[in-house]
Coordinates of C-alpha atoms and ligand atoms in Angstrom, one line a residue:
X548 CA 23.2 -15.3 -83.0
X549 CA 21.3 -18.3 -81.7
X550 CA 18.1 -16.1 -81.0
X551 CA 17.5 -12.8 -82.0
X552 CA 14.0 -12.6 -79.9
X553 CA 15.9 -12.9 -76.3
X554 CA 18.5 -10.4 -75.3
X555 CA 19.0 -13.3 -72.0
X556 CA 18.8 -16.8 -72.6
X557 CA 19.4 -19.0 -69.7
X558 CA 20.1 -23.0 -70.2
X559 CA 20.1 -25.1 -67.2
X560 CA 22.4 -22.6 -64.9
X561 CA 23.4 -25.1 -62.2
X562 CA 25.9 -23.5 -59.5
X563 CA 27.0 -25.7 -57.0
X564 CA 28.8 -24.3 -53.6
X565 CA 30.4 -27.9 -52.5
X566 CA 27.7 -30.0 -51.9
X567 CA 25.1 -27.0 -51.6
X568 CA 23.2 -27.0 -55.0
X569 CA 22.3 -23.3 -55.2
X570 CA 20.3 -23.3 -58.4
X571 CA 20.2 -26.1 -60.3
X572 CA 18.7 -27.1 -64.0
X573 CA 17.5 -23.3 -64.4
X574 CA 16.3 -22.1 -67.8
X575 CA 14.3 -18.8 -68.7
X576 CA 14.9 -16.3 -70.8
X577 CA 14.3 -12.1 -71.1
X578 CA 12.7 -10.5 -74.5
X579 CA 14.3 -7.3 -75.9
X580 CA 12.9 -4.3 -73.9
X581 CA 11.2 -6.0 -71.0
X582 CA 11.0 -6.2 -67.6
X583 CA 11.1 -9.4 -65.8
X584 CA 10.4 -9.8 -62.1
X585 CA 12.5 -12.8 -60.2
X586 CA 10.8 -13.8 -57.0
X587 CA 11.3 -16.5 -54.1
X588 CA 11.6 -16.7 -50.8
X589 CA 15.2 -16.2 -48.7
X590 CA 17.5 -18.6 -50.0
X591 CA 16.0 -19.4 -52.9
X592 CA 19.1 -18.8 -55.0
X593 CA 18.1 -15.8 -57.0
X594 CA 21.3 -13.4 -56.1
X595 CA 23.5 -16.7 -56.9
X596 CA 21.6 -16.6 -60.4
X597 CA 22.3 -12.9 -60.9
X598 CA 26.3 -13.4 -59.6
X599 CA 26.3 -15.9 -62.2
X600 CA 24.9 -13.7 -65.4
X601 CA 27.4 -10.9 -64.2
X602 CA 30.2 -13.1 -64.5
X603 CA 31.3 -12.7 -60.9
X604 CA 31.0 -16.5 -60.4
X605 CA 31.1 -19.5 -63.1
X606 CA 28.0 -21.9 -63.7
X607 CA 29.2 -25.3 -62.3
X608 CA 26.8 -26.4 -65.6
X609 CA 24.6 -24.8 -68.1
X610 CA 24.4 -21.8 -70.4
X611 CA 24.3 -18.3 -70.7
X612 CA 23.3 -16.2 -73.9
X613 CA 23.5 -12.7 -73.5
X614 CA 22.4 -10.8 -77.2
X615 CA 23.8 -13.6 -79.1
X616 CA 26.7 -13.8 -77.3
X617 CA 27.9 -17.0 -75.2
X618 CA 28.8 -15.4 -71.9
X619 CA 29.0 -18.2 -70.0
X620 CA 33.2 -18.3 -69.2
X621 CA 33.2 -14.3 -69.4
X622 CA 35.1 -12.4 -66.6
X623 CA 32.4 -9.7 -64.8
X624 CA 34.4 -6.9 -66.6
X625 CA 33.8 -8.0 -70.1
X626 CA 30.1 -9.2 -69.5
X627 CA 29.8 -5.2 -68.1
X628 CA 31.3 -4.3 -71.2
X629 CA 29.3 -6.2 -73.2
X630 CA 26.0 -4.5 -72.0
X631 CA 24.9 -6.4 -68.3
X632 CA 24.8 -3.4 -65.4
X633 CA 23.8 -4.9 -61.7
X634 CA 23.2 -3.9 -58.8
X635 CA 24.5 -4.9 -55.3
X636 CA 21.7 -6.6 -52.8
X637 CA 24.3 -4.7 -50.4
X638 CA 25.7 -1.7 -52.0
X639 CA 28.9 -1.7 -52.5
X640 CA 29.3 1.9 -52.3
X641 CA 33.3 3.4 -51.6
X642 CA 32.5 5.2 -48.7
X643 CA 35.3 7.5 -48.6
X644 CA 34.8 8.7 -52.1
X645 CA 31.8 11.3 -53.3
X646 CA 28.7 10.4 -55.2
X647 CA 30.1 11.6 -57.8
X648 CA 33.3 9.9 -58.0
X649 CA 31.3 6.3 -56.7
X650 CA 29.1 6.9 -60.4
X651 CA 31.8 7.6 -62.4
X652 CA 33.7 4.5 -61.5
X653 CA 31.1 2.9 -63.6
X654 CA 31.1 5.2 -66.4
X655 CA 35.2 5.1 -66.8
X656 CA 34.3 1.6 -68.3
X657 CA 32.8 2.7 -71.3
X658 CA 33.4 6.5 -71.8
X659 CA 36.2 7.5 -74.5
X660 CA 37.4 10.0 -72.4
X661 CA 37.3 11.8 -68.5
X662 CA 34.9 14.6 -70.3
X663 CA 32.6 11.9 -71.5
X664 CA 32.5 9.7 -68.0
X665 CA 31.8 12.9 -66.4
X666 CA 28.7 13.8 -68.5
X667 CA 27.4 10.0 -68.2
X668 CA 28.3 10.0 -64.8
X669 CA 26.1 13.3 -64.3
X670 CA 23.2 12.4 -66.3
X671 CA 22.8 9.1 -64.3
X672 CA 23.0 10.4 -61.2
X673 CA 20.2 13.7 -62.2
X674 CA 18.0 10.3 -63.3
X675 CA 17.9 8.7 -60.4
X676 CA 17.5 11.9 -57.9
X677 CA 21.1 12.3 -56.9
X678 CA 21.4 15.5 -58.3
X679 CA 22.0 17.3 -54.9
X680 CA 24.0 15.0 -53.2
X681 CA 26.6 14.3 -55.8
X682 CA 29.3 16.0 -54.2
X683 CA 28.4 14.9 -50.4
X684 CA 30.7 11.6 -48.8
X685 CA 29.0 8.2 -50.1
X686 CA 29.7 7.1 -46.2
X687 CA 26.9 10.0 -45.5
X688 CA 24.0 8.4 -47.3
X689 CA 21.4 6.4 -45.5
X690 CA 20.8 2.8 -47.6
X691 CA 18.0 4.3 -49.8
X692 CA 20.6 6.8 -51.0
X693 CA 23.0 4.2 -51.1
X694 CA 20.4 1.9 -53.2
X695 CA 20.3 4.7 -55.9
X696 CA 23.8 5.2 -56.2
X697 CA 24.1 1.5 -56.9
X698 CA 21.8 2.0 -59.7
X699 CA 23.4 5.1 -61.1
X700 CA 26.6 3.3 -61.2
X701 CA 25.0 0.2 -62.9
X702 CA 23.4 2.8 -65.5
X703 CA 26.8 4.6 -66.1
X704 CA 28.3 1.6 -67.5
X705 CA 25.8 2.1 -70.7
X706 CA 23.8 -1.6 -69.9
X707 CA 21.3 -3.1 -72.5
X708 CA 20.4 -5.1 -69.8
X709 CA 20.0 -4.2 -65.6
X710 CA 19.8 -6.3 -63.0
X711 CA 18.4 -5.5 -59.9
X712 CA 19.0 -7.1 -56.4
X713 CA 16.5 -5.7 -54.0
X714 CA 16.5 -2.2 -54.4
X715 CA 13.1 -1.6 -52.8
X716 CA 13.6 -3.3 -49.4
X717 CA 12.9 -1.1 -46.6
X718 CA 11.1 1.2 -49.0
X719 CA 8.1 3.3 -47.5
X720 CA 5.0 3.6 -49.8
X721 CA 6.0 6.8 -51.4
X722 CA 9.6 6.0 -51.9
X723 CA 8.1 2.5 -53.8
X724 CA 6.2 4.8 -56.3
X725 CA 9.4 6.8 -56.9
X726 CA 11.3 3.9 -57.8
X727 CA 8.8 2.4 -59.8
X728 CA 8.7 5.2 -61.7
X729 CA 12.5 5.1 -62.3
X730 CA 12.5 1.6 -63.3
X731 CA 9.7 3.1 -65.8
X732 CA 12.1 5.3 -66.6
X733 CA 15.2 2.9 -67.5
X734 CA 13.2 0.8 -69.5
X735 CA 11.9 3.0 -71.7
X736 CA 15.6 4.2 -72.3
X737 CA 15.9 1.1 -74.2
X738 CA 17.0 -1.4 -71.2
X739 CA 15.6 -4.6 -70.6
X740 CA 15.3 -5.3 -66.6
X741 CA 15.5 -8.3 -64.4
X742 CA 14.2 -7.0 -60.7
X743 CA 14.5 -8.9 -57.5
X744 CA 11.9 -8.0 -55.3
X745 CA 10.2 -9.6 -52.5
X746 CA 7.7 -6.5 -52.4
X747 CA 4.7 -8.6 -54.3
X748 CA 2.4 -5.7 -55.2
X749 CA 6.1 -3.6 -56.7
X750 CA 6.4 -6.7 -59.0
X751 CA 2.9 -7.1 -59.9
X752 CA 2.7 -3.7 -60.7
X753 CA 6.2 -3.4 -62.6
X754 CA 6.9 -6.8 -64.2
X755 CA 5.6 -7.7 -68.0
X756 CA 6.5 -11.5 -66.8
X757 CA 7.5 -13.1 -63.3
X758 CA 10.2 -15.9 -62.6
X759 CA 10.0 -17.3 -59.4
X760 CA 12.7 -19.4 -58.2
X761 CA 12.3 -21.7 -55.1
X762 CA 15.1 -23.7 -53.1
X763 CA 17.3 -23.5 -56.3
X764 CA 15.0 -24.5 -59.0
X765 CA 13.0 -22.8 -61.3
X766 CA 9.2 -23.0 -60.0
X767 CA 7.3 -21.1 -62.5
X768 CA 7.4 -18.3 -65.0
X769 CA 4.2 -16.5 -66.5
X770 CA 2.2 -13.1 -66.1
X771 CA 2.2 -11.1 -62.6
X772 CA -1.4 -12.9 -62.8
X773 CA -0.8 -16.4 -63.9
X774 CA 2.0 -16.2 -60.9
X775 CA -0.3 -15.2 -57.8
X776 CA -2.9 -17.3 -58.8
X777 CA -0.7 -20.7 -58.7
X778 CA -0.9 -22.6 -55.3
X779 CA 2.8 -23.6 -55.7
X780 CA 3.7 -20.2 -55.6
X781 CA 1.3 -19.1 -53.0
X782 CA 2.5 -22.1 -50.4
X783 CA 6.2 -21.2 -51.1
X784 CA 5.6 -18.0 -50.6
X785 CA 3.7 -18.8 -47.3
X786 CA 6.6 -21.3 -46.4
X787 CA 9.4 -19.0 -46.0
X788 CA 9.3 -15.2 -47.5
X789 CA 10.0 -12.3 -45.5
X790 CA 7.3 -9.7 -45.2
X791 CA 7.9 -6.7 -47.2
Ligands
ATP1280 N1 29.6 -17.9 -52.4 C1 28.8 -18.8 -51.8 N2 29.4 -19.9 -51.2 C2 28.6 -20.8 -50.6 N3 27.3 -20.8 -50.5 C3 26.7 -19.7 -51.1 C4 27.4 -18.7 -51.8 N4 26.5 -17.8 -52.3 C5 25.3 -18.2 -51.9 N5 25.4 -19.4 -51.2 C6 24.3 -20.2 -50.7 O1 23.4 -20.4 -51.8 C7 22.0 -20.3 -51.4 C8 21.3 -19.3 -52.2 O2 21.7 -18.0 -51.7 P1 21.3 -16.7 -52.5 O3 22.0 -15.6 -51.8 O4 21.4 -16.8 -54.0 O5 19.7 -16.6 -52.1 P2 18.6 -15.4 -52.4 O6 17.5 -16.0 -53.1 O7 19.3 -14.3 -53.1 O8 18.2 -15.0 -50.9 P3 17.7 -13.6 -50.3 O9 16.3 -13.4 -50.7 O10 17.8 -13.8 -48.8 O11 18.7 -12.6 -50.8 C9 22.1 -20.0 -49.9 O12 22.0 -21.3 -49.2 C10 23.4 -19.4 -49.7 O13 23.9 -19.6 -48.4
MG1281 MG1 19.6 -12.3 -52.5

């Protein structure tokens, strides 16, 4: 184990697209049981970071520590097995299939057995206020529905660690405080959380620690306050986020 504190430990994740350097030279790291907030403007590289720790793409360079485990070369069903859930920035919900049956593709990973993916599968989806529409078409729900279900299938794979890509954009006010309060939720179930958000106040209020990434590179990491008081962050931020 090269260090029990961190259940993530990032060295120097570089991911180049041909001659586009997406993120380059990024290290952070995530503590057991917390929740980090990843921030930046459109662009910035932040999605490519989280395709990256999910295994769905391979770091050109660098490292990737997942609870004492070198993930780095892993394929995105072993890293899921291993204990990384993540969401979708767009879901990728089967829309021809039910609620239901979209959750449980996530808990088949993990469960012993059909009875066991069923009750996971069920238990997620009451968590994150799917209960009444686990049996409706996934094709029928609107993308907030669509949003949870991502989520819920995430959470069905039994993940010590969730990543989140934007699943508060186009929020209203109340619906924010909702999922707040599942993210709440989550995290004290044990499950340490990286969140994408470009909802400032979500992240300030949700986040023990902030990472802001800007045109590939790592810009700062520190407290929700320590973050929106730094003039790098505030001019990037001016330069080229999209309003909430
Ligand atoms: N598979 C890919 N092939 C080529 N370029 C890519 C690929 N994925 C991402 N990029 C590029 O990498 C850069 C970073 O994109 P990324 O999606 O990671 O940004 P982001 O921070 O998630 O932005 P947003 O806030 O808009 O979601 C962009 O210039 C994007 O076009
Ligand atoms: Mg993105």
């Amino acid at each position: 184990m090269e260090n029990e504190k961190y259940i993530l430990d990032v060295q120097n994740a570089t991911k180049i697209f041909g001659g586009l350097k997406a993120n380059e030279d990024i290290s952070f790291n995530v503590k057991y049981g917390e929740i980090v907030g990843m921030v930046g403007p459109n662009g910035a590289g932040k999605t490519t970071l989280f395709n990256s720790l999910s295994g769905a793409h391979k770091l050109t360079y660098g490292k990737i520590i997942f609870d004492g485990t070198d993930i780095t070369k892993m394929e995105p069903h072993s890293v899921s097995m291993l204990g990384i859930g993540r969401t979708f920035q767009i879901p990728q919900s089967l829309n021809n299939m039910t609620v239901f049956e979209n959750v449980l593709v996530g808990a088949l990973g993990k469960a012993k057995n059909m009875k066991e993916a069923r009750e996971k599968s069920m238990e997620v989806i009451e968590l994150c206020g799917l209960g009444k529409h686990q049996n409706d078409m996934t094709g029928m729900m609107n993308v907030i529905q669509k949003k949870r279900i991502e989520i819920a299938r995430a959470l069905a794979t039994e993940p010590k660690l969730l990543l989140l890509d934007e699943t508060m954009a186009g929020l209203t006010n109340t619906e924010r405080v909702e999922a707040v309060e599942l993210i709440r939720k989550i995290n004290k179930m044990n499950i340490s959380i990286i969140t994408i958000e470009h909802v400032m106040d979500v992240i300030m209020t949700v986040s023990d620690r902030v990472v802001v990434i800007n045109t590939g590179h790592l810009l700062m990491e520190g407290t929700p306050q320590e973050v929106t008081s730094n003039e790098e962050v505030i001019s990037a931020y001016l330069g080229g986020a999209k309003s909430a």
